[in-house]
Tab-separated table of C-alpha atoms in Angstrom:
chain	number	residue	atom	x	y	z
A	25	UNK	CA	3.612	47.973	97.998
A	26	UNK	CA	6.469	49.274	99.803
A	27	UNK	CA	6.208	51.388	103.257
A	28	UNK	CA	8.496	54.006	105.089
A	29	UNK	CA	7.994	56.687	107.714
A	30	UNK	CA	6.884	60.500	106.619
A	31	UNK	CA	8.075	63.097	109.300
A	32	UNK	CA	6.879	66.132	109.394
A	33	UNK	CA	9.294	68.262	111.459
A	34	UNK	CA	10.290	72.268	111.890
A	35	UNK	CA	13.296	71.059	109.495
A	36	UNK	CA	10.719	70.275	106.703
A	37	UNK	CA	9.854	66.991	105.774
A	38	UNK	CA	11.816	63.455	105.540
A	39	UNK	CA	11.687	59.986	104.772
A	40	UNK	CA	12.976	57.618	106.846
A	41	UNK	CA	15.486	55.328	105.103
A	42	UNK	CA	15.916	51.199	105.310
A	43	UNK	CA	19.202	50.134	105.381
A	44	UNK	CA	20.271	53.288	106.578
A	45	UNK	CA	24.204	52.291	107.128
A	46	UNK	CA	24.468	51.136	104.052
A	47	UNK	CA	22.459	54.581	102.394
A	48	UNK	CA	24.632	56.662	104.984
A	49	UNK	CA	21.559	58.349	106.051
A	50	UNK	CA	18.397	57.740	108.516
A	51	UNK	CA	16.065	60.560	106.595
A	52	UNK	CA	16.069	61.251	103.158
A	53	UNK	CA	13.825	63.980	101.066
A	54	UNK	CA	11.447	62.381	99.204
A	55	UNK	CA	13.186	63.235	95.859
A	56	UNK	CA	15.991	61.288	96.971
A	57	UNK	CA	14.322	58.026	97.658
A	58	UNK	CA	14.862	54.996	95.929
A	59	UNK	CA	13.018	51.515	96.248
A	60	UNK	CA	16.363	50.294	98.035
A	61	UNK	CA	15.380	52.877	100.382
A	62	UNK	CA	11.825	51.436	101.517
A	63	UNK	CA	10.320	49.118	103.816
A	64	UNK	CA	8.705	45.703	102.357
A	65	UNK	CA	6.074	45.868	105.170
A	66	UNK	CA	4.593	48.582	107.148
A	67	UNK	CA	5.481	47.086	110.618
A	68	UNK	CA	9.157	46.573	109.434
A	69	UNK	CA	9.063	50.529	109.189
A	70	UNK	CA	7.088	51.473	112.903
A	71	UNK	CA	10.168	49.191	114.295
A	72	UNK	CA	12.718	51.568	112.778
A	73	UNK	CA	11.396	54.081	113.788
A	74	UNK	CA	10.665	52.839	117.674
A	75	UNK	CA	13.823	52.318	117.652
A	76	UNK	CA	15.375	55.388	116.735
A	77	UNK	CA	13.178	57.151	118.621
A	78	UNK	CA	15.079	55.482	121.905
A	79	UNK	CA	18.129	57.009	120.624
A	80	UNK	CA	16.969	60.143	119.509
A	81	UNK	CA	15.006	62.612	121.422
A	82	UNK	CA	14.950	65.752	119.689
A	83	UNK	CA	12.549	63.660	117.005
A	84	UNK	CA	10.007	62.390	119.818
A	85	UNK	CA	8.219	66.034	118.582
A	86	UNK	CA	7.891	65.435	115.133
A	87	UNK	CA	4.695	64.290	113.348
A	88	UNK	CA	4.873	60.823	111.941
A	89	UNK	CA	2.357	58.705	109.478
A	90	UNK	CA	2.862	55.783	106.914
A	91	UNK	CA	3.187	55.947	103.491
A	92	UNK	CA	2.403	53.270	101.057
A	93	UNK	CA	4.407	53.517	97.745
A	94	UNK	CA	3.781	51.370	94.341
A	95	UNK	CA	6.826	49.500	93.564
């Protein structure tokens, strides 16, 4: 399985990426994911995100949840 972070914000929804300076991005659309893109383990993903979240406010609002994907 491979994990990343759903948000569901007033901008829509996003994925959020692994790797992200080398993918130029921290959220992606879901269309534009790729298994580069995803988390081997769930826990490597809630990290990521704690720790964007103490750089980023304005997502501290958003609704967040795990997703699973089959590789």
């Amino acid at each position: 399985m491979l994990y990343t972070i759903k948000s569901i914000s007033d901008d829509g929804v996003y994925y959020l990426v692994n790797h992200c300076y080398s993918h130029g991005t921290f959220w992606a659309k879901e269309s534009e994911l790729r298994k580069s893109m995803l988390f081997k383990r769930a826990q490597d993903a809630k990290a990521s995100l704690t720790k964007l979240l103490k750089l980023f406010d304005e997502y501290k609002n958003d609704k967040f949840e795990v997703v699973e994907f089959k590789e």
